[in-house]
Coordinates of N, CA and C in Angstrom, one line a residue:
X191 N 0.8 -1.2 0.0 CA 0.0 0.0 0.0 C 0.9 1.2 0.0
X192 N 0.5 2.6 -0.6 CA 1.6 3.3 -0.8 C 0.9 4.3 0.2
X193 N 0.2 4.1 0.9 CA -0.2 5.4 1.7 C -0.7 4.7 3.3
X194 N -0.2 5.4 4.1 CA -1.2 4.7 5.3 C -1.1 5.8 6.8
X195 N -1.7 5.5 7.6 CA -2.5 5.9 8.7 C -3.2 7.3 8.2
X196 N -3.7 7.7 7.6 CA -5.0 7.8 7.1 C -6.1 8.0 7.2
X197 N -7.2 8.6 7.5 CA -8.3 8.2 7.0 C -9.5 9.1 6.4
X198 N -9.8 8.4 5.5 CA -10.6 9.0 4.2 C -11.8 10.3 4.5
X199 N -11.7 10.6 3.6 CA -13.1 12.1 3.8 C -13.5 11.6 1.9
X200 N -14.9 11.3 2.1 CA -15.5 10.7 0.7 C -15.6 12.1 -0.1
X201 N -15.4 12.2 -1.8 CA -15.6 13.5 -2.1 C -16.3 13.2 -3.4
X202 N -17.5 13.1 -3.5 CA -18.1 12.3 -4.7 C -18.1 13.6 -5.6
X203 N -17.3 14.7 -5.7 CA -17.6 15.8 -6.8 C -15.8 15.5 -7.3
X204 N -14.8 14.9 -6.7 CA -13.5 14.7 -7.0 C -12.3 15.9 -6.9
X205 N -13.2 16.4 -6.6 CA -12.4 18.1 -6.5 C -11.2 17.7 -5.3
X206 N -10.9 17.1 -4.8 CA -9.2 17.1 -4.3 C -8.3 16.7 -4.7
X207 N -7.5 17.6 -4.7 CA -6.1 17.4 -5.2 C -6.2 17.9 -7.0
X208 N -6.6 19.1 -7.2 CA -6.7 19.5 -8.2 C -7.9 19.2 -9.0
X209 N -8.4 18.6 -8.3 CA -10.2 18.2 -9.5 C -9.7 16.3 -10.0
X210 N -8.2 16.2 -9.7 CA -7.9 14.9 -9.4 C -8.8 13.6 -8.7
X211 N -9.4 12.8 -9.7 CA -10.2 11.2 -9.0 C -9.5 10.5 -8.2
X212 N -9.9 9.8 -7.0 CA -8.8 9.5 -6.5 C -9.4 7.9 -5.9
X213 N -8.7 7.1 -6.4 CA -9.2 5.3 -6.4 C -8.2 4.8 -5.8
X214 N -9.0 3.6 -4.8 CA -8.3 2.9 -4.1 C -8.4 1.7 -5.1
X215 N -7.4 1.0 -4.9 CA -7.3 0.1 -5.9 C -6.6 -1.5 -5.3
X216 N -7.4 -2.7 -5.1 CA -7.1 -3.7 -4.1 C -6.9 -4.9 -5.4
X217 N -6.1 -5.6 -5.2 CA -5.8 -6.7 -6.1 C -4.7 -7.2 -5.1
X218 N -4.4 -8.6 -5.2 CA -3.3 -9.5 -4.6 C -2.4 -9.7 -5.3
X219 N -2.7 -9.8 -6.6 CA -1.9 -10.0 -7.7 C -0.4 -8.7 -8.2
X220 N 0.6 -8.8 -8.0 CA 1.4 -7.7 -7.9 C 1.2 -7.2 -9.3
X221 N 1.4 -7.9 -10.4 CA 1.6 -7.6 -12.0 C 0.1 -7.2 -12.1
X222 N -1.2 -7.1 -11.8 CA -2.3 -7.4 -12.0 C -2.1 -5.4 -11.3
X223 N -1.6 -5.4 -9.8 CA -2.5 -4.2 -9.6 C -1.3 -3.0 -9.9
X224 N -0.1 -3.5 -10.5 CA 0.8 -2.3 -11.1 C 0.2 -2.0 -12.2
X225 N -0.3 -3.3 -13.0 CA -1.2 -3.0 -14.3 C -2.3 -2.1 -14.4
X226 N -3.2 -2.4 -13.2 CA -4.6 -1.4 -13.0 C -3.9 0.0 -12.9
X227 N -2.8 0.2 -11.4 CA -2.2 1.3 -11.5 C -1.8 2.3 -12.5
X228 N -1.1 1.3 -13.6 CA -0.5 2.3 -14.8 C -2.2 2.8 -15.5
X229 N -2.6 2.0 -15.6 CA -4.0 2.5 -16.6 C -4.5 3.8 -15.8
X230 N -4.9 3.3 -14.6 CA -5.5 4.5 -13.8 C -4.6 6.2 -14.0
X231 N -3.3 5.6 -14.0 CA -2.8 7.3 -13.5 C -2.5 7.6 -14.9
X232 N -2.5 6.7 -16.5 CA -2.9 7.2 -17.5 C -3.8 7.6 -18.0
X233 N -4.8 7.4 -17.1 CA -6.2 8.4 -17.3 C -6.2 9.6 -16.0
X234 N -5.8 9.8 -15.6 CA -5.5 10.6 -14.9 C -6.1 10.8 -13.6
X235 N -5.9 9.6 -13.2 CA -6.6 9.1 -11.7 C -5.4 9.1 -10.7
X236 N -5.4 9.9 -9.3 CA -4.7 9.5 -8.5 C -5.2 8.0 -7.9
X237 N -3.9 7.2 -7.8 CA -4.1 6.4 -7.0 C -3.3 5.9 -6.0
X238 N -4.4 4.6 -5.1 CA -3.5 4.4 -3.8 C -4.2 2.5 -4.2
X239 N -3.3 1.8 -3.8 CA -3.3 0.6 -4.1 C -3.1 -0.1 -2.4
X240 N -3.8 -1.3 -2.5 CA -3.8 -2.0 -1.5 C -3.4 -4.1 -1.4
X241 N -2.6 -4.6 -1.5 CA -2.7 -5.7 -1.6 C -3.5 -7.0 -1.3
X242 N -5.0 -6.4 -0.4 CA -5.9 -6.7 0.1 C -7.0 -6.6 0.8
X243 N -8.0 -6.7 1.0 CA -8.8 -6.4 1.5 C -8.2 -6.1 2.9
X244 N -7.5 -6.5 3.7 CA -7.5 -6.2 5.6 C -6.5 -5.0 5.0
X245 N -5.8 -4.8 3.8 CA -4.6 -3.7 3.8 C -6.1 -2.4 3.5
X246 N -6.7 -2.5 2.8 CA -7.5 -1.8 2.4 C -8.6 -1.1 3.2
X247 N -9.1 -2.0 4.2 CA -10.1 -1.7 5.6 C -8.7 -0.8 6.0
X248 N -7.4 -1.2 6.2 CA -6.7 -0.3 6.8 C -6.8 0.8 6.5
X249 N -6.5 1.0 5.6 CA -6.5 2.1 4.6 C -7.9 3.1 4.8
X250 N -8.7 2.5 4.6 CA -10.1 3.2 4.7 C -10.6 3.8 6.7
X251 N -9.8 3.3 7.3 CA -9.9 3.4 8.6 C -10.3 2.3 9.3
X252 N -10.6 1.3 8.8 CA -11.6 1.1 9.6 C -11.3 -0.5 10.4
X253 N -10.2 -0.4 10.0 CA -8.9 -1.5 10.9 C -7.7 -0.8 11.9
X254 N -7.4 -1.4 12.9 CA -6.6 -0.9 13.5 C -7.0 0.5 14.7
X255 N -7.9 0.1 15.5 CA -8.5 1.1 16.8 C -9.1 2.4 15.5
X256 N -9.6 2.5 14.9 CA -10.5 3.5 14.0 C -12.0 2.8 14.1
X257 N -12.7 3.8 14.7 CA -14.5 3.5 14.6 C -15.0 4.4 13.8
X258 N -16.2 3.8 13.6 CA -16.5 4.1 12.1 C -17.2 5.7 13.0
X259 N -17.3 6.9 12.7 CA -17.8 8.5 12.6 C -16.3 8.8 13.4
X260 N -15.2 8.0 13.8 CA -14.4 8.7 14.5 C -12.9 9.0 13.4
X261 N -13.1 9.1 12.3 CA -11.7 9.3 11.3 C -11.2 10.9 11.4
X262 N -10.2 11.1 11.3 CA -9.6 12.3 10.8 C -9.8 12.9 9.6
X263 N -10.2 13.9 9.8 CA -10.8 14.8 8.2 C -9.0 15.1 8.3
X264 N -8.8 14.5 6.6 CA -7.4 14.8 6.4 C -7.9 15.2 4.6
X265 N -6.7 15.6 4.0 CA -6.7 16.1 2.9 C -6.9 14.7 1.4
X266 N -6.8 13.2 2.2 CA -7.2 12.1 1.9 C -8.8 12.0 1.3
X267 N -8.7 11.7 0.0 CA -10.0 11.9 -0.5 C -10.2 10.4 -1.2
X268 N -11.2 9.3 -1.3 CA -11.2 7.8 -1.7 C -12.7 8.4 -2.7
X269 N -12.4 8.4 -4.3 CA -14.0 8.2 -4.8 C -14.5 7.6 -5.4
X270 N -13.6 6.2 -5.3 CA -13.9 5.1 -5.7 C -13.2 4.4 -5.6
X271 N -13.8 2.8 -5.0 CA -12.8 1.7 -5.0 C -13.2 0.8 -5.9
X272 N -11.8 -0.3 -6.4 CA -11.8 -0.9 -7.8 C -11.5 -2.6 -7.1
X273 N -11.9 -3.3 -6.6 CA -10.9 -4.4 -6.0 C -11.5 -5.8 -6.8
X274 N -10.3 -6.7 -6.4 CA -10.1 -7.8 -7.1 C -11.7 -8.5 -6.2
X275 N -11.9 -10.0 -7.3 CA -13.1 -10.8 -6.7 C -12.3 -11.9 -5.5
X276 N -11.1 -12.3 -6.2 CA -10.6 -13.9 -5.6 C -8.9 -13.0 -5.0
X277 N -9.0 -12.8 -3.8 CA -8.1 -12.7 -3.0 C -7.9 -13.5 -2.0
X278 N -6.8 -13.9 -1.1 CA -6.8 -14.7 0.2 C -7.6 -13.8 1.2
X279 N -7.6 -14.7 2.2 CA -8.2 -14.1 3.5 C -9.7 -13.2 3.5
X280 N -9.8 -12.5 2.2 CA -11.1 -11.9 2.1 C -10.8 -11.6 0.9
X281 N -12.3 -11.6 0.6 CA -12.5 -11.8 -1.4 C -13.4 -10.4 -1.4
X282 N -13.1 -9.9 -2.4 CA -13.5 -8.9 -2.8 C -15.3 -8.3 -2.8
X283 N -15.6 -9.3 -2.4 CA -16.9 -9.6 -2.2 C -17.2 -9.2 -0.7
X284 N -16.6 -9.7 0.3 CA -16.5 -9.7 1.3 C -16.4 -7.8 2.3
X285 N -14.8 -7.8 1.6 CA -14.6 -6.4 1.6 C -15.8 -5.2 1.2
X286 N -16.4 -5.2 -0.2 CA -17.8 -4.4 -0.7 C -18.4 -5.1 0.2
X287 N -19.2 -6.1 1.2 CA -20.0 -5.9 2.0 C -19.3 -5.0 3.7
X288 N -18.5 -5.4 3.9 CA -17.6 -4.2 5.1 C -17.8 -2.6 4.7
X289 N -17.3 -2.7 3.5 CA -17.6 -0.9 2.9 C -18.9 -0.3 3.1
X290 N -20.1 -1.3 2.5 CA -21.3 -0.6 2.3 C -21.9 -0.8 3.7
X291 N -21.2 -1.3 5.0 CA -22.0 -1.3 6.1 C -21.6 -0.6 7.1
X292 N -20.7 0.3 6.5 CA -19.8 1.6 7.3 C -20.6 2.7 6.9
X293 N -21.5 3.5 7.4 CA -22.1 5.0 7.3 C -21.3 5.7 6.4
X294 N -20.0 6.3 7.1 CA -19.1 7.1 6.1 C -18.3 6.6 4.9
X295 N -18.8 5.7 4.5 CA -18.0 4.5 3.4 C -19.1 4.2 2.4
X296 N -20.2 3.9 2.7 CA -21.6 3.4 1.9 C -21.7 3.9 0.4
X297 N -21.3 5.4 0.2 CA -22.0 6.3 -1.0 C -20.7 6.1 -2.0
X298 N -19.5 5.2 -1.4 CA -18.3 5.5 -2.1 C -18.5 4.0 -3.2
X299 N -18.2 4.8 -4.7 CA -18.5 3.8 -5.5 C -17.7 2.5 -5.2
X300 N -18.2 1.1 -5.6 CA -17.3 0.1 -5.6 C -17.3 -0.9 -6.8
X301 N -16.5 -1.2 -7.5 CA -16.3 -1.8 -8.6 C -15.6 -3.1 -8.6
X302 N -16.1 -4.2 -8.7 CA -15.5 -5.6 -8.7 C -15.1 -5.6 -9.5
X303 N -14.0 -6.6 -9.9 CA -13.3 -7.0 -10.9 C -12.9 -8.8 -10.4
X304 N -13.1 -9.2 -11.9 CA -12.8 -11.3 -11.7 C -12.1 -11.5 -13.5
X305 N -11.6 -12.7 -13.3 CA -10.9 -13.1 -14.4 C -12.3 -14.1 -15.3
X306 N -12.7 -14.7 -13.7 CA -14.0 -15.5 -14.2 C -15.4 -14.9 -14.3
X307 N -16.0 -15.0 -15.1 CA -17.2 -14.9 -15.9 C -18.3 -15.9 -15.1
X308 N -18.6 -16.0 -13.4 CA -19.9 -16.9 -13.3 C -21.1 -15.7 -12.8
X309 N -21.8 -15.8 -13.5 CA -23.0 -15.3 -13.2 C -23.7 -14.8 -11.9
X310 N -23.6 -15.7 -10.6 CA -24.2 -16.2 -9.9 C -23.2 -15.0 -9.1
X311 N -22.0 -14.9 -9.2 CA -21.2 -14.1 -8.5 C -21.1 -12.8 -8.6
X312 N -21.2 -12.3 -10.1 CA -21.7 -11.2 -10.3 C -23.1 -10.8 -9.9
X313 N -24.1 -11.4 -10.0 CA -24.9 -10.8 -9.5 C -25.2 -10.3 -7.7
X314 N -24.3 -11.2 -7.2 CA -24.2 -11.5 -5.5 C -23.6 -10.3 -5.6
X315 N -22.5 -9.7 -6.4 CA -21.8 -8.3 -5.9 C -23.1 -7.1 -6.6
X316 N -23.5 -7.5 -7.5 CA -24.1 -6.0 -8.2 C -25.5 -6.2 -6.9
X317 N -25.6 -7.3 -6.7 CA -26.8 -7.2 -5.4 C -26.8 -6.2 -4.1
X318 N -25.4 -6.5 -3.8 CA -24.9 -5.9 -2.3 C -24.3 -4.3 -2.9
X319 N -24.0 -3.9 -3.5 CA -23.9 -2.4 -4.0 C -23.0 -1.9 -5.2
X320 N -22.2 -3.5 -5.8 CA -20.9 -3.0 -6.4 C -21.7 -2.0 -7.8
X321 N -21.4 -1.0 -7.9 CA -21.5 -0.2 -9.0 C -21.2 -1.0 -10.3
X322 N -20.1 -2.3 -10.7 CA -20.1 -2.9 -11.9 C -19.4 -4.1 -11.1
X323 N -19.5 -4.9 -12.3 CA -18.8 -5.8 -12.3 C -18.0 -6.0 -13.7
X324 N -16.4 -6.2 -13.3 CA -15.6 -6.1 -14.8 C -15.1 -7.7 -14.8
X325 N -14.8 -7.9 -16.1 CA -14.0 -8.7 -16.7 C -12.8 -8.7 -16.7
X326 N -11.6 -9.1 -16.1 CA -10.4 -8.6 -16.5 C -10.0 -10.0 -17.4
X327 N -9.3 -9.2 -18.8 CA -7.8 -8.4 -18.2 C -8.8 -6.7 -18.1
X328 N -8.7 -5.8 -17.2 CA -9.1 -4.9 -17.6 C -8.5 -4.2 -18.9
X329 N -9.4 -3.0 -20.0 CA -9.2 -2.7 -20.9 C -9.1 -1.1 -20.6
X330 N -8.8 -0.5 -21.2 CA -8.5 1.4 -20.6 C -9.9 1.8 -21.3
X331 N -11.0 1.4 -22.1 CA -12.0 1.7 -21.8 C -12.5 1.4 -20.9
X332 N -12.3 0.6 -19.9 CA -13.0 -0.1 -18.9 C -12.8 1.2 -17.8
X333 N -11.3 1.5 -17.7 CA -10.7 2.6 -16.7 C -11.7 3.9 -16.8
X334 N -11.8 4.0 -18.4 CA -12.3 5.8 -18.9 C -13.7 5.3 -18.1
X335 N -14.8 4.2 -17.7 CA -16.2 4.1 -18.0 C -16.0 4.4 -16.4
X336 N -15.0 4.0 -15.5 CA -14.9 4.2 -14.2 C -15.5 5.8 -13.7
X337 N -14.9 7.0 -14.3 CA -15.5 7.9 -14.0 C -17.0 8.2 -14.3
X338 N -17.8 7.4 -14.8 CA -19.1 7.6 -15.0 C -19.6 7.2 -13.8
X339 N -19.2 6.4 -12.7 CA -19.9 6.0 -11.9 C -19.9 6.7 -10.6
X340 N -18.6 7.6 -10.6 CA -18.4 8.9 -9.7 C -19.3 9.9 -9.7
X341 N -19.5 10.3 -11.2 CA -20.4 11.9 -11.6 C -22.0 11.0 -11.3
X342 N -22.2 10.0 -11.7 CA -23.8 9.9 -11.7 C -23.8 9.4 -10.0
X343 N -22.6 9.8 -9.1 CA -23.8 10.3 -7.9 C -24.1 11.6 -7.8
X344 N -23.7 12.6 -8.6 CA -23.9 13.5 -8.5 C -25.3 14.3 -9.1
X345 N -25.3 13.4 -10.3 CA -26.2 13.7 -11.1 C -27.4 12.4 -11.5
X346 N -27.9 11.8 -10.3 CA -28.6 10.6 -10.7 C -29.1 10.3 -11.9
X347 N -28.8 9.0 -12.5 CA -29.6 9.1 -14.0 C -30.5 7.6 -13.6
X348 N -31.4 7.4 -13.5 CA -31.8 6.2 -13.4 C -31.5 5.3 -15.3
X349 N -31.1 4.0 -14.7 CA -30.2 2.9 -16.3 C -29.7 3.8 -16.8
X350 N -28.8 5.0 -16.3 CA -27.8 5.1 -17.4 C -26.7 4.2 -17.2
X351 N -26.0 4.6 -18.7 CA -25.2 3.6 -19.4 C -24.0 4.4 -19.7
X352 N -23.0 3.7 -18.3 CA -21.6 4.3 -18.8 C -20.7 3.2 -20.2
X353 N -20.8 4.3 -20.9 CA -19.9 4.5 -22.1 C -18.4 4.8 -22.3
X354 N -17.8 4.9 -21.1 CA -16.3 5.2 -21.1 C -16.2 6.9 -21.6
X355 N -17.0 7.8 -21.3 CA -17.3 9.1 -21.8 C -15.7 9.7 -21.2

């Protein structure tokens, strides 16, 4: 993880750090989340990466004596997390149910990602809150469609369809 003790202030308009997006980004896979990394900060996404879901609760506060309304407003802005499906110790699945049951964590987009294509799993995440479910290998329109899911909390669209705008 490249950042830590921490903890997040949600900014669903992106405006920190220059109008900078700023994604947490969880994969176990080292070549897997250097890879998501390069795409992300070639689209011009700050990011912070996590090798895990327990690195990632770290990250988010909400491991290690942090209760959830007690975080530090720091200059730390998370407006969307991207994480793997199949990690050890907690699967990505697991983690998006932790996120969406934390108050100050809930509104922040979450986006799964799997190598495998089963149905039954994708729908178990788009059930519990994930904003998408991707296919990897990810593709850099997959990266560009990420910011659609930031602006339309801003701007609800009921079935809109991000296009990689």
């Amino acid at each position: 993880m490249d950042s830590s003790s921490f903890s997040p202030v949600y900014d669903p308009k992106g405006e920190g750090d220059a109008g900078e997006l700023h994604v947490l980004a969880v994969d176990d896979s080292v070549v897997e989340r250097l890879f998501l990394e390069r795409m992300l900060k070639n689209s011009e996404y700050k990011v912070t990466t996590a090798e895990n879901g327990v690195r990632a609760l770290e990250y988010l506060g909400l491991l290690g004596g942090a209760e959830e309304g007690n975080q530090n407003k720091t200059d730390l802005k998370v407006n969307l997390i991207i994480t793997d499906y199949c990690m050890p110790g907690m699967t990505g699945y697991e983690l998006l149910k932790k996120i969406k049951e934390v108050s100050y964590l809930k509104e922040i987009p979450v986006v799964v990602m799997s190598s495998e294509n089963i149905p039954t799993r994708i729908k178990k995440c788009l059930e519990e809150g994930a904003e998408e479910f991707m296919l990897k290998p990810i593709q850099q329109s997959d990266v560009k469609r990420l910011r659609c899911h930031v602006k339309s909390l801003n701007q609800p669209s009921p079935g809109r369809l991000c296009l990689g705008i």
